[in-house]
Short mmCIF file of C-alpha atoms in Angstrom, two decimals:
data_model
loop_
_atom_site.label_atom_id
_atom_site.label_comp_id
_atom_site.label_asym_id
_atom_site.label_seq_id
_atom_site.Cartn_x
_atom_site.Cartn_y
_atom_site.Cartn_z
CA UNK A 16 0.00 0.00 0.00
CA UNK A 17 1.08 3.54 -0.63
CA UNK A 18 0.85 6.49 1.72
CA UNK A 19 -2.58 8.00 2.61
CA UNK A 20 -5.61 7.11 4.71
CA UNK A 21 -5.94 3.81 6.42
CA UNK A 22 -8.89 2.05 4.69
CA UNK A 23 -10.33 0.93 7.99
CA UNK A 24 -11.03 4.55 9.07
CA UNK A 25 -13.37 5.37 6.18
CA UNK A 26 -16.54 3.72 7.61
CA UNK A 27 -16.08 5.64 10.85
CA UNK A 28 -15.77 8.92 8.96
CA UNK A 29 -18.92 8.17 7.03
CA UNK A 30 -20.74 7.41 10.26
CA UNK A 31 -19.58 10.68 11.80
CA UNK A 32 -20.64 12.60 8.70
CA UNK A 33 -24.03 10.88 8.68
CA UNK A 34 -24.47 11.61 12.38
CA UNK A 35 -23.59 15.29 11.81
CA UNK A 36 -26.14 15.53 8.98
CA UNK A 37 -28.87 13.98 11.14
CA UNK A 38 -27.96 16.28 14.02
CA UNK A 39 -28.17 19.35 11.78
CA UNK A 40 -31.49 18.25 10.30
CA UNK A 41 -32.84 17.63 13.79
CA UNK A 42 -31.62 21.05 14.88
CA UNK A 43 -33.42 22.68 11.93
CA UNK A 44 -36.60 20.66 12.52
CA UNK A 45 -36.59 21.81 16.13
CA UNK A 46 -36.25 25.43 15.03
CA UNK A 47 -32.81 25.80 16.54
CA UNK A 48 -31.18 27.57 13.60
CA UNK A 49 -31.51 31.39 13.79
CA UNK A 50 -33.70 32.85 11.06
CA UNK A 51 -30.88 35.18 10.07
CA UNK A 52 -28.87 32.14 8.99
CA UNK A 53 -31.67 30.05 7.46
CA UNK A 54 -35.06 31.56 6.61
CA UNK A 55 -36.26 28.44 4.77
CA UNK A 56 -37.56 26.60 7.83
CA UNK A 57 -40.98 26.36 9.52
CA UNK A 58 -39.92 28.33 12.59
CA UNK A 59 -39.12 31.33 10.37
CA UNK A 60 -42.09 31.04 8.01
CA UNK A 61 -45.83 31.54 7.72
CA UNK A 62 -48.27 29.84 5.37
CA UNK A 63 -50.65 32.18 3.53
CA UNK A 64 -53.93 30.54 2.52
CA UNK A 65 -57.29 31.65 1.06
CA UNK A 66 -59.38 33.29 3.77
CA UNK A 67 -63.14 33.48 4.32
CA UNK A 68 -65.32 35.54 2.00
CA UNK A 69 -67.98 37.92 3.27
CA UNK A 70 -70.61 39.92 1.39
CA UNK A 71 -69.97 43.53 2.45
CA UNK A 72 -73.19 44.98 1.01
CA UNK A 73 -75.18 44.15 4.17
CA UNK A 74 -72.20 45.30 6.29
CA UNK A 75 -72.08 48.82 4.81
CA UNK A 76 -74.63 51.27 6.24
CA UNK A 77 -75.01 54.80 4.84
CA UNK A 78 -77.02 57.41 6.75
CA UNK A 79 -77.83 61.10 6.32
CA UNK A 80 -79.00 60.89 2.69
CA UNK A 81 -81.41 58.84 0.62
CA UNK A 82 -80.13 55.33 -0.03
CA UNK A 83 -81.18 52.48 -2.32
CA UNK A 84 -81.28 48.74 -1.84
CA UNK A 85 -79.03 46.63 -4.08
CA UNK A 86 -80.72 44.50 -6.71
CA UNK A 87 -81.84 41.05 -5.62
CA UNK A 88 -79.00 38.56 -5.94
CA UNK A 89 -76.25 41.20 -5.87
CA UNK A 90 -73.25 40.55 -3.66
CA UNK A 91 -69.86 42.18 -3.10
CA UNK A 92 -67.60 39.54 -1.61
CA UNK A 93 -64.56 40.65 0.35
CA UNK A 94 -61.52 38.62 -0.69
CA UNK A 95 -59.26 37.80 2.26
CA UNK A 96 -56.25 35.71 3.20
CA UNK A 97 -55.49 33.63 6.29
CA UNK A 98 -52.03 33.45 7.86
CA UNK A 99 -50.89 30.35 9.77
CA UNK A 100 -48.18 31.33 12.25
CA UNK A 101 -47.34 28.01 13.89
CA UNK A 102 -46.04 26.04 10.95
CA UNK A 103 -45.06 22.37 11.23
CA UNK A 104 -42.75 20.67 8.78
CA UNK A 105 -45.75 18.87 7.31
CA UNK A 106 -47.59 22.17 6.86
CA UNK A 107 -44.45 23.83 5.50
CA UNK A 108 -43.91 21.18 2.82
CA UNK A 109 -47.63 21.08 2.00
CA UNK A 110 -47.59 24.86 1.53
CA UNK A 111 -44.70 24.62 -0.91
CA UNK A 112 -46.63 22.08 -3.02
CA UNK A 113 -50.05 23.73 -2.73
CA UNK A 114 -51.97 25.25 -5.64
CA UNK A 115 -53.54 27.83 -3.34
CA UNK A 116 -51.05 28.50 -0.52
CA UNK A 117 -47.76 30.35 -0.32
CA UNK A 118 -44.92 29.99 2.16
CA UNK A 119 -43.42 33.36 3.11
CA UNK A 120 -40.82 34.61 5.60
CA UNK A 121 -42.44 35.43 8.94
CA UNK A 122 -40.95 38.94 8.78
CA UNK A 123 -42.99 39.63 5.61
CA UNK A 124 -46.13 39.56 7.76
CA UNK A 125 -44.77 40.29 11.24
CA UNK A 126 -41.79 42.68 11.02
CA UNK A 127 -39.13 41.71 13.57
CA UNK A 128 -38.92 45.26 14.94
CA UNK A 129 -42.69 45.43 15.53
CA UNK A 130 -44.63 44.01 18.48
CA UNK A 131 -47.75 41.93 17.88
CA UNK A 132 -49.79 44.73 19.44
CA UNK A 133 -48.36 47.20 16.96
CA UNK A 134 -48.90 44.81 14.04
CA UNK A 135 -52.57 44.52 14.97
CA UNK A 136 -52.79 48.29 15.41
CA UNK A 137 -51.30 48.81 11.95
CA UNK A 138 -53.78 46.39 10.37
CA UNK A 139 -56.73 47.99 12.17
CA UNK A 140 -55.56 51.46 11.14
CA UNK A 141 -55.18 50.37 7.51
CA UNK A 142 -58.72 49.00 7.48
CA UNK A 143 -60.19 52.19 8.95
CA UNK A 144 -58.12 54.40 6.65
CA UNK A 145 -59.37 52.41 3.65
CA UNK A 146 -62.96 53.05 4.76
CA UNK A 147 -62.39 56.79 5.10
CA UNK A 148 -60.69 56.92 1.68
CA UNK A 149 -63.57 54.93 0.17
CA UNK A 150 -66.08 57.46 1.49
CA UNK A 151 -64.17 60.32 -0.13
CA UNK A 152 -63.65 58.42 -3.39
CA UNK A 153 -67.37 57.57 -3.59
CA UNK A 154 -68.30 61.19 -2.94
CA UNK A 155 -65.89 62.30 -5.68
CA UNK A 156 -67.48 59.93 -8.20
CA UNK A 157 -70.97 61.21 -7.43
CA UNK A 158 -70.00 64.89 -7.04
CA UNK A 159 -67.28 65.42 -9.59
CA UNK A 160 -66.83 69.17 -9.18
CA UNK A 161 -67.30 69.42 -5.40
CA UNK A 162 -64.31 69.45 -3.05
CA UNK A 163 -65.32 68.48 0.50
CA UNK A 164 -64.06 70.66 3.34
CA UNK A 165 -61.36 69.14 5.57
CA UNK A 166 -62.29 68.49 9.19
CA UNK A 167 -59.08 67.20 10.75
CA UNK A 168 -57.36 63.87 11.34
CA UNK A 169 -58.93 60.82 12.96
CA UNK A 170 -57.07 58.54 15.34
CA UNK A 171 -57.43 55.15 13.67
CA UNK A 172 -55.27 53.12 16.10
CA UNK A 173 -52.83 53.48 18.99
CA UNK A 174 -49.36 51.91 18.92
CA UNK A 175 -47.55 50.81 22.07
CA UNK A 176 -45.75 54.20 22.12
CA UNK A 177 -48.83 56.37 21.64
CA UNK A 178 -48.91 59.64 23.58
CA UNK A 179 -52.60 60.06 22.83
CA UNK A 180 -54.12 57.12 24.70
CA UNK A 181 -56.39 59.54 26.57
CA UNK A 182 -58.17 60.04 23.25
CA UNK A 183 -60.03 56.92 22.07
CA UNK A 184 -59.82 55.55 18.53
CA UNK A 185 -62.24 57.54 16.36
CA UNK A 186 -61.40 60.90 17.96
CA UNK A 187 -60.81 63.66 15.40
CA UNK A 188 -57.92 66.07 16.09
CA UNK A 189 -58.34 69.55 14.64
CA UNK A 190 -55.90 71.75 16.60
CA UNK A 191 -52.24 71.89 17.61
CA UNK A 192 -51.51 74.66 20.13
CA UNK A 193 -54.85 76.29 19.16
CA UNK A 194 -53.84 76.42 15.47
CA UNK A 195 -56.17 74.50 13.09
CA UNK A 196 -55.04 71.11 11.77
CA UNK A 197 -56.82 70.09 8.56
CA UNK A 198 -54.94 67.02 7.33
CA UNK A 199 -52.22 64.49 8.16
CA UNK A 200 -49.55 66.22 6.07
CA UNK A 201 -50.08 69.54 7.83
CA UNK A 202 -50.10 67.83 11.22
CA UNK A 203 -46.83 66.04 10.41
CA UNK A 204 -45.12 69.26 9.28
CA UNK A 205 -46.22 71.18 12.35
CA UNK A 206 -44.94 68.45 14.66
CA UNK A 207 -41.63 68.15 12.77
CA UNK A 208 -41.06 71.90 13.22
CA UNK A 209 -41.15 71.51 17.02
CA UNK A 210 -37.99 70.72 18.97
CA UNK A 211 -37.66 67.55 21.04
CA UNK A 212 -38.94 68.07 24.56
CA UNK A 213 -41.46 70.72 23.48
CA UNK A 214 -44.83 70.61 25.23
CA UNK A 215 -47.78 70.88 22.86
CA UNK A 216 -51.54 70.87 23.32
CA UNK A 217 -53.75 68.73 21.07
CA UNK A 218 -57.36 69.82 20.52
CA UNK A 219 -60.25 67.73 19.20
CA UNK A 220 -63.54 68.39 17.44
CA UNK A 221 -65.46 67.41 20.59
CA UNK A 222 -63.69 70.05 22.69
CA UNK A 223 -61.15 67.92 24.54
CA UNK A 224 -57.51 68.92 25.01
CA UNK A 225 -54.46 66.78 25.76
CA UNK A 226 -50.96 68.07 26.54
CA UNK A 227 -47.97 65.94 25.49
CA UNK A 228 -44.19 66.31 25.37
CA UNK A 229 -42.63 65.60 21.98
CA UNK A 230 -39.78 63.20 21.30
CA UNK A 231 -38.03 62.49 18.01
CA UNK A 232 -39.61 59.04 17.62
CA UNK A 233 -43.17 60.09 18.32
CA UNK A 234 -43.09 63.11 16.02
CA UNK A 235 -42.23 60.75 13.16
CA UNK A 236 -45.17 58.52 14.07
CA UNK A 237 -47.71 61.30 14.68
CA UNK A 238 -47.33 61.06 18.46
CA UNK A 239 -47.20 57.28 18.32
CA UNK A 240 -50.72 56.95 16.88
CA UNK A 241 -52.08 56.11 13.43
CA UNK A 242 -54.19 58.88 11.91
CA UNK A 243 -56.09 59.54 8.68
CA UNK A 244 -57.68 62.54 6.95
CA UNK A 245 -61.34 63.30 7.65
CA UNK A 246 -63.47 65.57 5.44
CA UNK A 247 -67.00 66.92 5.75
CA UNK A 248 -69.43 64.74 3.80
CA UNK A 249 -73.23 64.88 3.58
CA UNK A 250 -73.48 61.23 4.64
CA UNK A 251 -72.04 58.94 7.27
CA UNK A 252 -70.81 55.41 6.65
CA UNK A 253 -70.38 52.55 9.10
CA UNK A 254 -68.79 49.26 8.11
CA UNK A 255 -69.09 46.08 10.16
CA UNK A 256 -66.13 44.20 8.69
CA UNK A 257 -65.54 41.92 11.67
CA UNK A 258 -61.94 41.17 12.60
CA UNK A 259 -60.52 41.60 9.10
CA UNK A 260 -57.66 44.11 8.91
CA UNK A 261 -55.52 45.75 6.27
CA UNK A 262 -56.13 48.17 3.38
CA UNK A 263 -57.03 45.78 0.55
CA UNK A 264 -60.82 46.11 0.88
CA UNK A 265 -60.82 49.82 -0.01
CA UNK A 266 -61.99 49.27 -3.58
CA UNK A 267 -64.81 47.03 -2.37
CA UNK A 268 -65.95 49.58 0.20
CA UNK A 269 -65.98 52.34 -2.42
CA UNK A 270 -68.18 50.28 -4.76
CA UNK A 271 -70.50 49.32 -1.90
CA UNK A 272 -71.00 52.95 -0.87
CA UNK A 273 -71.79 54.04 -4.43
CA UNK A 274 -74.16 51.09 -4.79
CA UNK A 275 -76.05 52.35 -1.72
CA UNK A 276 -76.14 55.96 -2.93
CA UNK A 277 -77.29 55.43 -6.53
CA UNK A 278 -80.56 54.10 -7.87
CA UNK A 279 -78.84 52.80 -10.98
CA UNK A 280 -77.25 49.49 -9.99
CA UNK A 281 -73.53 48.96 -10.54
CA UNK A 282 -73.75 45.18 -10.12
CA UNK A 283 -77.37 44.26 -10.96
CA UNK A 284 -77.81 40.71 -9.68
CA UNK A 285 -74.11 39.86 -9.99
CA UNK A 286 -71.89 38.22 -7.39
CA UNK A 287 -68.65 40.21 -7.50
CA UNK A 288 -65.43 39.75 -5.57
CA UNK A 289 -62.80 42.47 -5.49
CA UNK A 290 -59.51 43.44 -3.93
CA UNK A 291 -57.45 46.61 -4.12
CA UNK A 292 -56.40 49.59 -2.08
CA UNK A 293 -58.25 52.82 -2.79
CA UNK A 294 -57.06 56.38 -2.41
CA UNK A 295 -59.39 59.29 -1.74
CA UNK A 296 -58.94 60.45 -5.36
CA UNK A 297 -60.19 57.10 -6.66
CA UNK A 298 -56.82 55.57 -7.56
CA UNK A 299 -56.77 51.78 -7.16
CA UNK A 300 -53.51 50.29 -5.88
CA UNK A 301 -51.95 46.80 -5.68
CA UNK A 302 -52.41 44.31 -2.85
CA UNK A 303 -50.92 41.02 -1.71
CA UNK A 304 -52.41 37.54 -1.66
CA UNK A 305 -53.76 37.64 -5.22
CA UNK A 306 -53.20 33.91 -5.71
CA UNK A 307 -55.18 33.02 -2.58
CA UNK A 308 -58.01 35.46 -3.27
CA UNK A 309 -58.50 34.27 -6.84
CA UNK A 310 -58.43 30.63 -5.74
CA UNK A 311 -61.22 31.27 -3.20
CA UNK A 312 -63.31 33.11 -5.80
CA UNK A 313 -62.79 30.39 -8.40
CA UNK A 314 -63.67 27.25 -6.47
CA UNK A 315 -66.56 25.11 -7.71
CA UNK A 316 -68.52 25.98 -4.57
CA UNK A 317 -68.09 29.75 -5.04
CA UNK A 318 -70.86 31.82 -6.58
CA UNK A 319 -68.51 34.62 -7.68
CA UNK A 320 -69.01 35.60 -11.34
CA UNK A 321 -66.65 38.61 -11.65
CA UNK A 322 -63.39 39.37 -9.89
CA UNK A 323 -62.08 42.96 -9.87
CA UNK A 324 -58.29 43.07 -9.78
CA UNK A 325 -55.89 46.05 -9.51
CA UNK A 326 -54.11 46.68 -12.79
CA UNK A 327 -50.77 46.51 -10.99
CA UNK A 328 -51.48 42.88 -9.99
CA UNK A 329 -52.30 41.58 -13.49
CA UNK A 330 -48.86 40.01 -13.87
CA UNK A 331 -49.71 37.64 -10.99
CA UNK A 332 -52.58 36.01 -12.89
CA UNK A 333 -50.18 33.44 -14.37
CA UNK A 334 -49.56 32.02 -10.87
CA UNK A 335 -53.24 31.76 -9.95
CA UNK A 336 -55.25 28.55 -10.04
CA UNK A 337 -59.05 28.38 -10.31
CA UNK A 338 -61.36 25.38 -10.61
CA UNK A 339 -63.81 26.93 -13.04
CA UNK A 340 -64.22 29.83 -15.43
CA UNK A 341 -64.06 33.25 -13.77
CA UNK A 342 -64.24 36.68 -15.38
CA UNK A 343 -61.30 38.78 -14.12
CA UNK A 344 -61.48 42.53 -14.77
CA UNK A 345 -58.38 44.70 -14.14
#
């Protein structure tokens, strides 16, 4: 024999290598590898699936003006997604193979620098902001040349650092140090112009006042609270959307409000599903979860006939799977 390894040692090396591989796999399965080193593991992932669908037409109530009932058989189905947080290896692998589900990094849904309380607050604020924008967009469609007067900014949610917890969600702020505040941009600029440690007084439309001391972080976050523009409209809208959060139902809310305010039906007898953000000027923006929302609308059990999709999401149609024919309108 020449120089080199002793043949008898090779089986032991293979055994050690095999043992190391099994140990590493077991460590990954147990979630012991930090997500910064390996994101492709159940402990660092969520599974995004089709969520429940709800007809929002009965959930949208408009008061203060004459309203009209939708045509018999009409429905506006809210398209949603469901997020599974506790993912097993079986669920992880099933999600990778699924025609309807997606596996995504946990941080894509729950940012690592954000508490669960703040994540929920952000989702709640997005939902409320989408409702307020839908009201303004609907008014703009029906009153093309009328610009509604600004009222102030509504507190849509409190974060864990909010300085305004004395003011409940839904309160409208209209003053800063007795100077009128008409929108979020103006409020942000006024706060940014104040030095850290400055004491300011916040006034509301119902006559309350709260004094707070500014810090650099809270001025960037509008005093640690989420807020949205409020304008004066001739009608009031309430939406009972349940526990659903996020901004992607804005388009649906806008259509539902117009459907209630006009005698001419937008969706006469049709079952429509829709998703899309909506700005106050009527601009429709992209959303996530298109694959899941289209799958739910296109199952054999679904009654959805038309799906309204943001133009910016059209490229995702190639990844979507449906079980039957479905009319998709960008």
